[in-house]
Short mmCIF file of the N, C-alpha and C atoms (twelve columns), coordinates in Angstrom:
data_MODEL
# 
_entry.id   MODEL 
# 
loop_
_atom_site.group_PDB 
_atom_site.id 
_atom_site.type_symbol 
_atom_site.label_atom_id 
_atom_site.label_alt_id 
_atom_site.label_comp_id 
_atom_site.label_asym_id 
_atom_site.label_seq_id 
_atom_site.Cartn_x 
_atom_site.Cartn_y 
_atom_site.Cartn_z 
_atom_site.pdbx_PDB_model_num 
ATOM 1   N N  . UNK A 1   0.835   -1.198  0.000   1 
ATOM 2   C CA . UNK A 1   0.000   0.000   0.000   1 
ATOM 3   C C  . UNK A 1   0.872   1.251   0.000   1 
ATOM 4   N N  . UNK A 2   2.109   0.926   0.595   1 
ATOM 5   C CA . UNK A 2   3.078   2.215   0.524   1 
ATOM 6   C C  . UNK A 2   3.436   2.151   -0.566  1 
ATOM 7   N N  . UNK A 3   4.164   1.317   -1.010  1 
ATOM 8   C CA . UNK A 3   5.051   1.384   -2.632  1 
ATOM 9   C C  . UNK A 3   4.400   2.101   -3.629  1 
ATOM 10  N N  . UNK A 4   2.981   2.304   -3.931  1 
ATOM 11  C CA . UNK A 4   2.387   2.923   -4.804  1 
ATOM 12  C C  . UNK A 4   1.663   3.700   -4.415  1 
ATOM 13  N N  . UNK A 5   1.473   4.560   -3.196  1 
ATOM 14  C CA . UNK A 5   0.549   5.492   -2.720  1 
ATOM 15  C C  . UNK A 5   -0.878  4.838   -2.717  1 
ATOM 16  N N  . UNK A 6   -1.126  3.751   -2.463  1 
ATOM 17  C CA . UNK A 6   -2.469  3.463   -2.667  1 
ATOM 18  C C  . UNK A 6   -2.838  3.049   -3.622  1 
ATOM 19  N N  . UNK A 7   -2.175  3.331   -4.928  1 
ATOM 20  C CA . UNK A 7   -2.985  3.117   -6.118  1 
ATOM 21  C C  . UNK A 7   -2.787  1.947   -7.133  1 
ATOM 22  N N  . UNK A 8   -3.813  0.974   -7.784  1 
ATOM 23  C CA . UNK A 8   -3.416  -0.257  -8.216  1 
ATOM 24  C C  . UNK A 8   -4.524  0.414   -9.657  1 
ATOM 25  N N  . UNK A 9   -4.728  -0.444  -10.471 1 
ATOM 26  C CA . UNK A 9   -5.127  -0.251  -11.560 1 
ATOM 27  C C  . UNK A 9   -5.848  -1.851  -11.341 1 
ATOM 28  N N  . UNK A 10  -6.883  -1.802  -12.062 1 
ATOM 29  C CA . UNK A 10  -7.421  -3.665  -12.140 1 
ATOM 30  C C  . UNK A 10  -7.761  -3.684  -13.609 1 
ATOM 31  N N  . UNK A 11  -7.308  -5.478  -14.081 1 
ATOM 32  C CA . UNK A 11  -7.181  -5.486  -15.169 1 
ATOM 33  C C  . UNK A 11  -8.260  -6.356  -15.401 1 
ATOM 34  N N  . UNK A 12  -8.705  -6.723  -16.917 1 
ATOM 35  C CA . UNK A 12  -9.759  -7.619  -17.042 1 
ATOM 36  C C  . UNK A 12  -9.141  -8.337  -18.497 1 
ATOM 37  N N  . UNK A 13  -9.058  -10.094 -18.401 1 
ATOM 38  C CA . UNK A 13  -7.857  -10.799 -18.914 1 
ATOM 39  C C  . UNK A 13  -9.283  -11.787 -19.677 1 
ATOM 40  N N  . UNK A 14  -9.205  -11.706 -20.900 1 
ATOM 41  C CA . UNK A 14  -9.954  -12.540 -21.411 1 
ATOM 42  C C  . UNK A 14  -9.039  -13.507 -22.500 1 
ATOM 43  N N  . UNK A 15  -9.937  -14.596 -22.825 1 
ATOM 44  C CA . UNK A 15  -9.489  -15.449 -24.378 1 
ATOM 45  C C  . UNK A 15  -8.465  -14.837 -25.049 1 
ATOM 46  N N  . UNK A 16  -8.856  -13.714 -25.188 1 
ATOM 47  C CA . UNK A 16  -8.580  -13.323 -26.687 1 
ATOM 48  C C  . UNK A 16  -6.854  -12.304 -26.291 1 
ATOM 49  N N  . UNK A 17  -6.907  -11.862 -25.140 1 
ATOM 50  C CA . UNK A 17  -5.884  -11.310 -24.626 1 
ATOM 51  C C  . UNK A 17  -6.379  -9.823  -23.321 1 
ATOM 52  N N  . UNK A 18  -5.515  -8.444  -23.320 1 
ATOM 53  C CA . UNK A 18  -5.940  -8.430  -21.656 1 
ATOM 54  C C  . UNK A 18  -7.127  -6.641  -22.519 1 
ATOM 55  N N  . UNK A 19  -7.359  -6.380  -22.040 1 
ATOM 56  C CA . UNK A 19  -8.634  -4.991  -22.534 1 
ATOM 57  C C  . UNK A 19  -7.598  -3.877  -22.150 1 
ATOM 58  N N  . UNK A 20  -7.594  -2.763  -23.148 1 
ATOM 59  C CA . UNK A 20  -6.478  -1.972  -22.768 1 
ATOM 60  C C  . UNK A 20  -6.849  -0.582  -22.062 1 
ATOM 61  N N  . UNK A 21  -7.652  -0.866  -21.995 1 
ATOM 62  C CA . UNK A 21  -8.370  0.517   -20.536 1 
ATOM 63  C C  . UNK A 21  -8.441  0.091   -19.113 1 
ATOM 64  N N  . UNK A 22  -8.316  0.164   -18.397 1 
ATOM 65  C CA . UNK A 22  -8.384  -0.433  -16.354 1 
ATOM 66  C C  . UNK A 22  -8.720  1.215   -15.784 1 
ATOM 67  N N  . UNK A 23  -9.038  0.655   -14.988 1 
ATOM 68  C CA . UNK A 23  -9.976  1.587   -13.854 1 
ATOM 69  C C  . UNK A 23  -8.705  1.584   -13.184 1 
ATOM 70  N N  . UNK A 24  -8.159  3.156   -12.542 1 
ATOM 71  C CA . UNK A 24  -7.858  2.978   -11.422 1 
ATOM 72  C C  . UNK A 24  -8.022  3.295   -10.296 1 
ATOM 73  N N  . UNK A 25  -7.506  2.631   -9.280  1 
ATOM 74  C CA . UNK A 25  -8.310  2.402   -8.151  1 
ATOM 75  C C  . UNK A 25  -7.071  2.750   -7.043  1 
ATOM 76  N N  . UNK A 26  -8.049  3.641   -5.858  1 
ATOM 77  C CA . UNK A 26  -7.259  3.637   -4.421  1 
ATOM 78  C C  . UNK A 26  -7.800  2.740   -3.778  1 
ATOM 79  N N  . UNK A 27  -6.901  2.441   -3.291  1 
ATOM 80  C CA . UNK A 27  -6.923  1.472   -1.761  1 
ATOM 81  C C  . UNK A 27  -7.153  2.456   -0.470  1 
ATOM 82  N N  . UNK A 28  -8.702  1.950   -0.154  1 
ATOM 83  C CA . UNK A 28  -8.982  3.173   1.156   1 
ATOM 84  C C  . UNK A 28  -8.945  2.549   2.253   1 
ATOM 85  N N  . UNK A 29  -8.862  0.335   2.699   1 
ATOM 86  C CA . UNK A 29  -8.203  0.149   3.721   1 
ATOM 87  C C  . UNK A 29  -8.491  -1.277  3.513   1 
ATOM 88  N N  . UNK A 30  -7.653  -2.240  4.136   1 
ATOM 89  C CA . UNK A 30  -7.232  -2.977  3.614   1 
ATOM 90  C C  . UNK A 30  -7.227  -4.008  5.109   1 
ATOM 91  N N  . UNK A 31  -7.876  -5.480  5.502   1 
ATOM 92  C CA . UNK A 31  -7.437  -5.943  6.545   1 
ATOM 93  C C  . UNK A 31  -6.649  -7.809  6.288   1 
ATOM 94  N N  . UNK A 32  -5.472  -8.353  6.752   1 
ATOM 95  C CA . UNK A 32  -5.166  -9.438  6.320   1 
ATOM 96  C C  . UNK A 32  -6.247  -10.385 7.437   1 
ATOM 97  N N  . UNK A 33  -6.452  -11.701 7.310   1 
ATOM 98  C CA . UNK A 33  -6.890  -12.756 7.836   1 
ATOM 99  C C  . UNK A 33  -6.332  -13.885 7.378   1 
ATOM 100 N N  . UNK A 34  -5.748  -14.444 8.848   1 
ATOM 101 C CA . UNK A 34  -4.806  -15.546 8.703   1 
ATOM 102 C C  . UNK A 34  -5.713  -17.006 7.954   1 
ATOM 103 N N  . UNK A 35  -4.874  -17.409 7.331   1 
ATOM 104 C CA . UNK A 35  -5.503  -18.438 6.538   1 
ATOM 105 C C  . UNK A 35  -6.589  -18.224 5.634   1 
ATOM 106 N N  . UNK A 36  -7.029  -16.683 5.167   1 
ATOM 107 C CA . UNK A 36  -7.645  -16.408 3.883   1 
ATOM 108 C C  . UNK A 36  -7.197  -15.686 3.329   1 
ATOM 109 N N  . UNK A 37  -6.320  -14.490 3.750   1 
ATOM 110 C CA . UNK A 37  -5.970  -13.803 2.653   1 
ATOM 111 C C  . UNK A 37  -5.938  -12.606 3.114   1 
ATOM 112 N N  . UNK A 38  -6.521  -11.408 2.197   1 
ATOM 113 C CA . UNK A 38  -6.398  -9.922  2.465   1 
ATOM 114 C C  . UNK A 38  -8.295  -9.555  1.798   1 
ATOM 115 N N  . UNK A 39  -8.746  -8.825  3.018   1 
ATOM 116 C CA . UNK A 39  -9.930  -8.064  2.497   1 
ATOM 117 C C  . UNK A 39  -9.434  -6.724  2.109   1 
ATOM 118 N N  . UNK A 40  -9.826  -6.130  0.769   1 
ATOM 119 C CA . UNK A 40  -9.851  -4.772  0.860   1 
ATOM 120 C C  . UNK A 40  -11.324 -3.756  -0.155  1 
ATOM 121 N N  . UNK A 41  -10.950 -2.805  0.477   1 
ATOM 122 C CA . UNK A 41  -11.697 -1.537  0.042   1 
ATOM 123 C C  . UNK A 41  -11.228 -0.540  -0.549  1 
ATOM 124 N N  . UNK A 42  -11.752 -0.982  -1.864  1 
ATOM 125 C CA . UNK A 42  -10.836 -0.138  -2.946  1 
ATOM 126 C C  . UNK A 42  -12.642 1.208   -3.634  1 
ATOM 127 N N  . UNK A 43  -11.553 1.796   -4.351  1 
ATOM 128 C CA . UNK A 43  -12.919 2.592   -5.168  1 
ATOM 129 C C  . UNK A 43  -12.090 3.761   -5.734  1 
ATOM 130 N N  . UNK A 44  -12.699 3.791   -7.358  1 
ATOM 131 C CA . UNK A 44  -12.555 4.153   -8.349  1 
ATOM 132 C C  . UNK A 44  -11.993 5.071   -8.441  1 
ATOM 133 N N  . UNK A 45  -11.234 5.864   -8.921  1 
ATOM 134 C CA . UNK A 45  -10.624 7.577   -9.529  1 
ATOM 135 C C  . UNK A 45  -10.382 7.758   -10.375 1 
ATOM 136 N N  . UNK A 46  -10.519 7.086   -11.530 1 
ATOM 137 C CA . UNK A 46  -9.785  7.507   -12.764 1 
ATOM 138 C C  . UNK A 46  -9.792  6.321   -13.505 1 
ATOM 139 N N  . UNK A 47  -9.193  6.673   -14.899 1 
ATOM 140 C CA . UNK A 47  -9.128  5.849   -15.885 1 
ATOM 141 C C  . UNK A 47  -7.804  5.837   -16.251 1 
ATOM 142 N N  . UNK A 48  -7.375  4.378   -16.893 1 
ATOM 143 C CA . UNK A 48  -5.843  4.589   -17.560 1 
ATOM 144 C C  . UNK A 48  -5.893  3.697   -18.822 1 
ATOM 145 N N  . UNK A 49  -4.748  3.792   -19.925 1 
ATOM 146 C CA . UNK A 49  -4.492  2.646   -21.118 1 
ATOM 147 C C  . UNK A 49  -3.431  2.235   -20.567 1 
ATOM 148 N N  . UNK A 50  -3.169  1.093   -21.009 1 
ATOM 149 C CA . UNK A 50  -2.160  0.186   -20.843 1 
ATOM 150 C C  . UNK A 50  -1.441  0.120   -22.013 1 
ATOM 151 N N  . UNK A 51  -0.206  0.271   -21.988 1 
ATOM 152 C CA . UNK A 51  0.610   0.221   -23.087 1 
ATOM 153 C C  . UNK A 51  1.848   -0.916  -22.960 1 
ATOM 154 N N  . UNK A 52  2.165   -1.333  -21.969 1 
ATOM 155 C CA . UNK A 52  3.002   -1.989  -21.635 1 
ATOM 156 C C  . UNK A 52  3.023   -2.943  -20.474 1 
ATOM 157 N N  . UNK A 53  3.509   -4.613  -20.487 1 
ATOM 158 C CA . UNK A 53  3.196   -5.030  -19.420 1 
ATOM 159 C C  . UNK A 53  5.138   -5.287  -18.990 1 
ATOM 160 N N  . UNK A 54  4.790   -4.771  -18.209 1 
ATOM 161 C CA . UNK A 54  6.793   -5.031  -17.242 1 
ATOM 162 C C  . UNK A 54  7.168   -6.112  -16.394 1 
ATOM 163 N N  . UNK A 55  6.072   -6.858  -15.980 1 
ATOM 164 C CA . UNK A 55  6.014   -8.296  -14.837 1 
ATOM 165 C C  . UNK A 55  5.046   -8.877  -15.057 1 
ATOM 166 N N  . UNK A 56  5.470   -10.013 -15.135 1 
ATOM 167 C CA . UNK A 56  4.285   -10.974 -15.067 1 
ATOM 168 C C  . UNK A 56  4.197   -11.865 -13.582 1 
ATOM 169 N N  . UNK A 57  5.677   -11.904 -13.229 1 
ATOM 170 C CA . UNK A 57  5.434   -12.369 -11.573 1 
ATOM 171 C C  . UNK A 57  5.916   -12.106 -10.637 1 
ATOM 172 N N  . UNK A 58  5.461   -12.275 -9.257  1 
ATOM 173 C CA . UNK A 58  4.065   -13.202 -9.164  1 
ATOM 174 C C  . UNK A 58  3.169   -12.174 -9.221  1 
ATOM 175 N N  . UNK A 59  3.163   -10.968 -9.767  1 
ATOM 176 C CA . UNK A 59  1.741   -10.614 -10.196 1 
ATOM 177 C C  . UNK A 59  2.328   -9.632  -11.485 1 
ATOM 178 N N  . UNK A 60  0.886   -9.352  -12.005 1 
ATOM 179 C CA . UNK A 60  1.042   -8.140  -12.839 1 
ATOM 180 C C  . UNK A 60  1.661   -6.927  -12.730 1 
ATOM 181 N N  . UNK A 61  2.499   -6.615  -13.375 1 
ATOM 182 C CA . UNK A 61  3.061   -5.171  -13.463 1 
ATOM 183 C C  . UNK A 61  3.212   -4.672  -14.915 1 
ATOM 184 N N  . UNK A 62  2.308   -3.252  -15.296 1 
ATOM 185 C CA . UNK A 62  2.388   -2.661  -16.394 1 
ATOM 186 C C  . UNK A 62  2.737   -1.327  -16.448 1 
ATOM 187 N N  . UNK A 63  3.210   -0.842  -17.504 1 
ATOM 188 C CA . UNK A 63  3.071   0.678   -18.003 1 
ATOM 189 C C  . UNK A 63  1.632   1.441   -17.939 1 
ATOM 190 N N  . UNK A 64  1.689   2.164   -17.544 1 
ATOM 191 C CA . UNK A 64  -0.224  2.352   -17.921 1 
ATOM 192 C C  . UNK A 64  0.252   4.293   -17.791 1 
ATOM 193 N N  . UNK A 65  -1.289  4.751   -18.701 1 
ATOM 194 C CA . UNK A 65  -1.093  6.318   -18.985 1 
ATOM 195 C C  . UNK A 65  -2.929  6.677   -18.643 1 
ATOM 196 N N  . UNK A 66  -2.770  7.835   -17.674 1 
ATOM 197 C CA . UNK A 66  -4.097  8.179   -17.352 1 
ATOM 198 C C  . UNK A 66  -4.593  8.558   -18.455 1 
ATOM 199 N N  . UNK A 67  -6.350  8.231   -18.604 1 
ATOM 200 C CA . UNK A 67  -6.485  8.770   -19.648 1 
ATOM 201 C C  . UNK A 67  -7.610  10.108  -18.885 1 
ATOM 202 N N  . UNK A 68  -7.461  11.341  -19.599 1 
ATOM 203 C CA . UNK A 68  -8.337  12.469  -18.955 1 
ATOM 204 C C  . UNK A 68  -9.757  12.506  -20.206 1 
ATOM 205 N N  . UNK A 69  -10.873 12.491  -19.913 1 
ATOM 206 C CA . UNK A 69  -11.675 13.182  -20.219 1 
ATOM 207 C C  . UNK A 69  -12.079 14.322  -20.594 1 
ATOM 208 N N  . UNK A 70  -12.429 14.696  -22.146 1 
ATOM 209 C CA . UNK A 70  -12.889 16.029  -22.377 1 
ATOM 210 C C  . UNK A 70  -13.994 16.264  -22.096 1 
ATOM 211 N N  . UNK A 71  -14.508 17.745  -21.695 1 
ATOM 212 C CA . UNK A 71  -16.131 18.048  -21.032 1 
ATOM 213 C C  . UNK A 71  -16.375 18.628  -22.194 1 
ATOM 214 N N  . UNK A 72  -17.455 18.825  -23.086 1 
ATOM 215 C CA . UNK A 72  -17.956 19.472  -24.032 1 
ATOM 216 C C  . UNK A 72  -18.083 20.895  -23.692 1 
ATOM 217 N N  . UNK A 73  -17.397 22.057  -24.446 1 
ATOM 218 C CA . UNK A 73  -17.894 23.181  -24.148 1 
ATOM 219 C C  . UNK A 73  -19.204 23.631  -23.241 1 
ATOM 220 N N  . UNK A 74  -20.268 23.435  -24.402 1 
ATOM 221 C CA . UNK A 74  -21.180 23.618  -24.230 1 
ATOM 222 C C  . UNK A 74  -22.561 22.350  -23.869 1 
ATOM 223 N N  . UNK A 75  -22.684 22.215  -22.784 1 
ATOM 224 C CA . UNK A 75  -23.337 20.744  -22.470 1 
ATOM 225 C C  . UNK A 75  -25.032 21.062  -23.079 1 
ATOM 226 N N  . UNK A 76  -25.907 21.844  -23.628 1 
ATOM 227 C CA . UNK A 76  -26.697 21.666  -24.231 1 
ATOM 228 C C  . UNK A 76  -27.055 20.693  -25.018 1 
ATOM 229 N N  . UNK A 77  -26.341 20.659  -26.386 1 
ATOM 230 C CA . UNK A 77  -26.334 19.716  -27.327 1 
ATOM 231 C C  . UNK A 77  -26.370 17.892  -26.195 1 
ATOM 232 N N  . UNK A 78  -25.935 17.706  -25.654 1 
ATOM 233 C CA . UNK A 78  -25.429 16.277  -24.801 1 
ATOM 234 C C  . UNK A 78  -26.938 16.076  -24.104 1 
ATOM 235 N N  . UNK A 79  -27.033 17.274  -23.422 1 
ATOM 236 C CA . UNK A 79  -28.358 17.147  -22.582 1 
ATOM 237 C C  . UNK A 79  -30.099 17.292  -23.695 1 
ATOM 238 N N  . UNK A 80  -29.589 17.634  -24.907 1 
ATOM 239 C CA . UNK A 80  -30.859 17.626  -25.538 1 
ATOM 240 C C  . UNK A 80  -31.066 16.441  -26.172 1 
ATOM 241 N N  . UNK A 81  -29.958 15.348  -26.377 1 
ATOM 242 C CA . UNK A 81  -30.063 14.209  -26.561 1 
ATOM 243 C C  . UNK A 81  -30.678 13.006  -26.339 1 
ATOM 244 N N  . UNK A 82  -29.929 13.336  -24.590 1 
ATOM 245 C CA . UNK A 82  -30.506 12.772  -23.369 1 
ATOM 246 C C  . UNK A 82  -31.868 12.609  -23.151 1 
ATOM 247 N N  . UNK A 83  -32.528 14.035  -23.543 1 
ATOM 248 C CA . UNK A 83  -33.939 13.986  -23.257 1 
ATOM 249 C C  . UNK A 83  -34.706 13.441  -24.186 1 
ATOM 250 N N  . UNK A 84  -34.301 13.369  -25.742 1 
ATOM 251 C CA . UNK A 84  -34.741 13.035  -26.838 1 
ATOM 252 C C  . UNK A 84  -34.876 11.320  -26.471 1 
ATOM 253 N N  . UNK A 85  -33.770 10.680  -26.206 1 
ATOM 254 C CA . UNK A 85  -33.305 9.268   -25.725 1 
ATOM 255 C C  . UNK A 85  -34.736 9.263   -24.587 1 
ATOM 256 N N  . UNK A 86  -35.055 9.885   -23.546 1 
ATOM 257 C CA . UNK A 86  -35.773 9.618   -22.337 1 
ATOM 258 C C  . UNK A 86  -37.347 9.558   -22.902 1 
ATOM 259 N N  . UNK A 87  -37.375 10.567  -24.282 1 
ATOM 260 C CA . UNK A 87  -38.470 10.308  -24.603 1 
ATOM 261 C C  . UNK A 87  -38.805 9.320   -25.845 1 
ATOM 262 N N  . UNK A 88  -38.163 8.826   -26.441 1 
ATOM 263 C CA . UNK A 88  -38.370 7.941   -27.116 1 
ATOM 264 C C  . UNK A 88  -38.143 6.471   -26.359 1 
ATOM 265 N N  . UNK A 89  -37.573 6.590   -25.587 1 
ATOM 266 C CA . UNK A 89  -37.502 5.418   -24.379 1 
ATOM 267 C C  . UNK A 89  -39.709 5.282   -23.598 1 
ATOM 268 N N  . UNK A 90  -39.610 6.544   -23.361 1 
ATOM 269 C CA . UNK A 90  -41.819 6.523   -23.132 1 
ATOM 270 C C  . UNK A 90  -42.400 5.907   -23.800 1 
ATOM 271 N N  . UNK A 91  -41.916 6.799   -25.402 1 
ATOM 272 C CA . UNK A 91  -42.931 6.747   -26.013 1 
ATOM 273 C C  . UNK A 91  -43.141 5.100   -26.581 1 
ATOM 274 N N  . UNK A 92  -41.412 4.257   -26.531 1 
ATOM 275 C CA . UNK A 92  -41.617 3.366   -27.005 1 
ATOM 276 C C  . UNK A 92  -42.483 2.144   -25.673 1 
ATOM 277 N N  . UNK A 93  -42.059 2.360   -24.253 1 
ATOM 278 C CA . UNK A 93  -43.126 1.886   -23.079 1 
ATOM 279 C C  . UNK A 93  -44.474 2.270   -23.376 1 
ATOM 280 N N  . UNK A 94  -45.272 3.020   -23.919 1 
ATOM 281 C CA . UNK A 94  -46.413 3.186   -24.006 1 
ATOM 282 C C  . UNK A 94  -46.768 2.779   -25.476 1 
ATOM 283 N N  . UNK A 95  -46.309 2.197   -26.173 1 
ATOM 284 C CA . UNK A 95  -46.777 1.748   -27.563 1 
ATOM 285 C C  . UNK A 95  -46.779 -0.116  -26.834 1 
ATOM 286 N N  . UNK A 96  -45.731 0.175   -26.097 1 
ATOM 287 C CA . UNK A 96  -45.928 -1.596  -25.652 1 
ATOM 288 C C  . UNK A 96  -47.358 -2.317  -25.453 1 
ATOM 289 N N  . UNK A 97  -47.484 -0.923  -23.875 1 
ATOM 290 C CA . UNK A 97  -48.411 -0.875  -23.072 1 
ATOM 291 C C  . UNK A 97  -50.065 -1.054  -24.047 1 
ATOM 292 N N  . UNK A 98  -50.158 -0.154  -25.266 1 
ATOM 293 C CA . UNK A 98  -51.116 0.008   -26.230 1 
ATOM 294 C C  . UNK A 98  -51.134 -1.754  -27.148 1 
ATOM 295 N N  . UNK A 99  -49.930 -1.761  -27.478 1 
ATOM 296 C CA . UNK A 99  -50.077 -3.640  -27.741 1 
ATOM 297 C C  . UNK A 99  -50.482 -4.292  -27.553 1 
ATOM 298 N N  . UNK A 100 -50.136 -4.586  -25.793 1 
ATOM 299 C CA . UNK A 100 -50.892 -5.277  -25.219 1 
ATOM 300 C C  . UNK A 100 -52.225 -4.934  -24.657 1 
ATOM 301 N N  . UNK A 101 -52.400 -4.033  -24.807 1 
ATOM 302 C CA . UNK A 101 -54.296 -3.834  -24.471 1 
ATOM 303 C C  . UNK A 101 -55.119 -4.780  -25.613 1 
ATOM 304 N N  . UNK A 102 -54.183 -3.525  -27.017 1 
ATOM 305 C CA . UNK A 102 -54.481 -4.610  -28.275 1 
ATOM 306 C C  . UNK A 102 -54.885 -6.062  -28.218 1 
ATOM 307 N N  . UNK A 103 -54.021 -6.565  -27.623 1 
ATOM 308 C CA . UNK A 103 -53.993 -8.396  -27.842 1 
ATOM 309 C C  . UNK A 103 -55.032 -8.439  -26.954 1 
ATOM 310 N N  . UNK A 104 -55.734 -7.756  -25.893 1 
ATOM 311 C CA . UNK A 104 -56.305 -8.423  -25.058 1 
ATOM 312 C C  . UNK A 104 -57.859 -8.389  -25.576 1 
ATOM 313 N N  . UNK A 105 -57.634 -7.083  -26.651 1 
ATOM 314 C CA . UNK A 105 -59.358 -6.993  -27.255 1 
ATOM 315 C C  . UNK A 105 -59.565 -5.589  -26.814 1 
ATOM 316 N N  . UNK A 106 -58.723 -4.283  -26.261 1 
ATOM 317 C CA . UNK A 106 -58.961 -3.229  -25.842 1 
ATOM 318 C C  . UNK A 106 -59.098 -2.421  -26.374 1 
ATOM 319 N N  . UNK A 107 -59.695 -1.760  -26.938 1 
ATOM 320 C CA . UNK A 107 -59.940 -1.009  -28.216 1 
ATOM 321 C C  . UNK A 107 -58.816 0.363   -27.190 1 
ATOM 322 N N  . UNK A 108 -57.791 1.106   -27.952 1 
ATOM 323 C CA . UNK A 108 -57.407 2.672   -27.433 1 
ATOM 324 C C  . UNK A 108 -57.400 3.071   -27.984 1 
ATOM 325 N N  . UNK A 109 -58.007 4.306   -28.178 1 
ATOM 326 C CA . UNK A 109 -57.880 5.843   -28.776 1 
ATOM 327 C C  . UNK A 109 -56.893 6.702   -28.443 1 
ATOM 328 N N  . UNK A 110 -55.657 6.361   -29.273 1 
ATOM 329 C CA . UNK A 110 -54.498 7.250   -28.702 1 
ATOM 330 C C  . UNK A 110 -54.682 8.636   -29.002 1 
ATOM 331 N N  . UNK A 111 -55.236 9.155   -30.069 1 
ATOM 332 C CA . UNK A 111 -55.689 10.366  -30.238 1 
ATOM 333 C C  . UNK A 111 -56.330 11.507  -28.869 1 
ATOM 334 N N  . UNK A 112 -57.224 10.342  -28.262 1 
ATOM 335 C CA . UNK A 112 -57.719 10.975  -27.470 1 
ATOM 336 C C  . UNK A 112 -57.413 10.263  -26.385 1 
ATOM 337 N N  . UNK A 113 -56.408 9.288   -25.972 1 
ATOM 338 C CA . UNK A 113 -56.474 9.011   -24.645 1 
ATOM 339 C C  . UNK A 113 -57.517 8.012   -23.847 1 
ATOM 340 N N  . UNK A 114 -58.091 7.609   -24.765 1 
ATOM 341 C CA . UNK A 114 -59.286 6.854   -23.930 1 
ATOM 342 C C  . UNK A 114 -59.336 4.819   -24.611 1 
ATOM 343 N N  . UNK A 115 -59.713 4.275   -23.127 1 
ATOM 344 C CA . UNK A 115 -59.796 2.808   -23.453 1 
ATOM 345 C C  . UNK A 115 -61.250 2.728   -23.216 1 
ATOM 346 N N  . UNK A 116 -61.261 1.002   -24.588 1 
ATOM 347 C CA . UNK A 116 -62.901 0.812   -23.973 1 
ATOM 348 C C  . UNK A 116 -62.856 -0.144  -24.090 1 
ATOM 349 N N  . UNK A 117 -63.622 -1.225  -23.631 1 
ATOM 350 C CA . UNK A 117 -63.586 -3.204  -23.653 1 
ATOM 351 C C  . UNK A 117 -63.991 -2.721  -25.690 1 
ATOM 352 N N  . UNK A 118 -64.107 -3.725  -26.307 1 
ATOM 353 C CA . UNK A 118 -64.501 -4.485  -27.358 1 
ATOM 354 C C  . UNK A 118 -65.337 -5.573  -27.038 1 
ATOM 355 N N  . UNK A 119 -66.815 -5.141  -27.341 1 
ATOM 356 C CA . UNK A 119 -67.979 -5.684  -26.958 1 
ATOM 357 C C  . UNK A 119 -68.883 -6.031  -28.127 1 
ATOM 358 N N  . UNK A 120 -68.389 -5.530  -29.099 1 
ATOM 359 C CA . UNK A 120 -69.336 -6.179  -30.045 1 
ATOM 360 C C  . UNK A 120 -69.005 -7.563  -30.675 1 
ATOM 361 N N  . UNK A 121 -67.223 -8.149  -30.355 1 
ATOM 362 C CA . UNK A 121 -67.564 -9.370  -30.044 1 
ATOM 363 C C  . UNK A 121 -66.676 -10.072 -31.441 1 
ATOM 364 N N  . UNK A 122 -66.320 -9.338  -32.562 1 
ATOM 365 C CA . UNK A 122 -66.145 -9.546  -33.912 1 
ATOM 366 C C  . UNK A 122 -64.419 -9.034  -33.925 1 
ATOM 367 N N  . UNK A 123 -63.754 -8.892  -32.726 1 
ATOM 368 C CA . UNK A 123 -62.383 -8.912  -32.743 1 
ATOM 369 C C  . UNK A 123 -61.811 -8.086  -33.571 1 
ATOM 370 N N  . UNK A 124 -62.250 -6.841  -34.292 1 
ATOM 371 C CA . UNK A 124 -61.848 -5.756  -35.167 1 
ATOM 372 C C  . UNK A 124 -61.708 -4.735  -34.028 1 
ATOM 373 N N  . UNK A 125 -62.082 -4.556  -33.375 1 
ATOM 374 C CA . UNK A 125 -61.917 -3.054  -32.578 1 
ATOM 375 C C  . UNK A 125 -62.860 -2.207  -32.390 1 
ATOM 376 N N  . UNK A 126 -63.730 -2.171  -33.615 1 
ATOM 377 C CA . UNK A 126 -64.648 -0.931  -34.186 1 
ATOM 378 C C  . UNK A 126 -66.122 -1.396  -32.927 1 
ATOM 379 N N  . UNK A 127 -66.954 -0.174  -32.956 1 
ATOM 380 C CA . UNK A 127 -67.896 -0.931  -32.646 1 
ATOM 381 C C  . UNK A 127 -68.727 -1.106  -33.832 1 
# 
């Protein structure tokens, strides 16, 4: 925990080889237990790429370069997106919602907002 100020990076090692972005991470405290090991409490700060691995044992050791985030000038454009996304996310829950009334025989008038059973019995909708 001294040697690096706290800070470890975690990697994620698949098939195909290792993902070249890792989270990195402080160590905010850490307890050993004999005959299991080490609990710790880590949590997030940052991002890094990996460009280089320097050890392989007995553990990982790499090169790695923070990566910083750009903020968009102007966050309008991002946030009008967002909302566009939130509403086509509704509108597509309430076409569901209208489906299934559908299947059940519910006649809706999306125009106007209004449900009514289908009672005349002939499975078209109309009365």
């Amino acid at each position: 925990m001294t040697q690096h100020c706290g800070v470890v990076a975690m990697g994620l090692l698949a098939d195909t080889g290792i993902v070249k972005t890792v989270p990195i991470c402080e160590l905010e405290a850490y307890n050993r237990l004999d005959g299991f090991g080490i609990f710790c409490t880590i949590r997030v700060v940052g991002r890094a790429e990996l460009h280089e691995i320097v050890q392989q044992e007995p553990y990982l050791k790499a090169m790695c370069y923070e990566i910083t985030d750009t903020i968009p000038m102007n966050l309008e454009l991002p946030n009008l997106m967002a909302t566009s996304i939130e509403s086509g996310i509704a509108k597509i829950a309430s076409m569901e919602q209208q489906l299934e009334l559908a299947r059940q025989g519910v006649v809706v008038d999306v125009a106007n907002s209004t449900v009514s059973d289908d009672d005349d019995g002939d499975d078209n909708g109309r009365a």
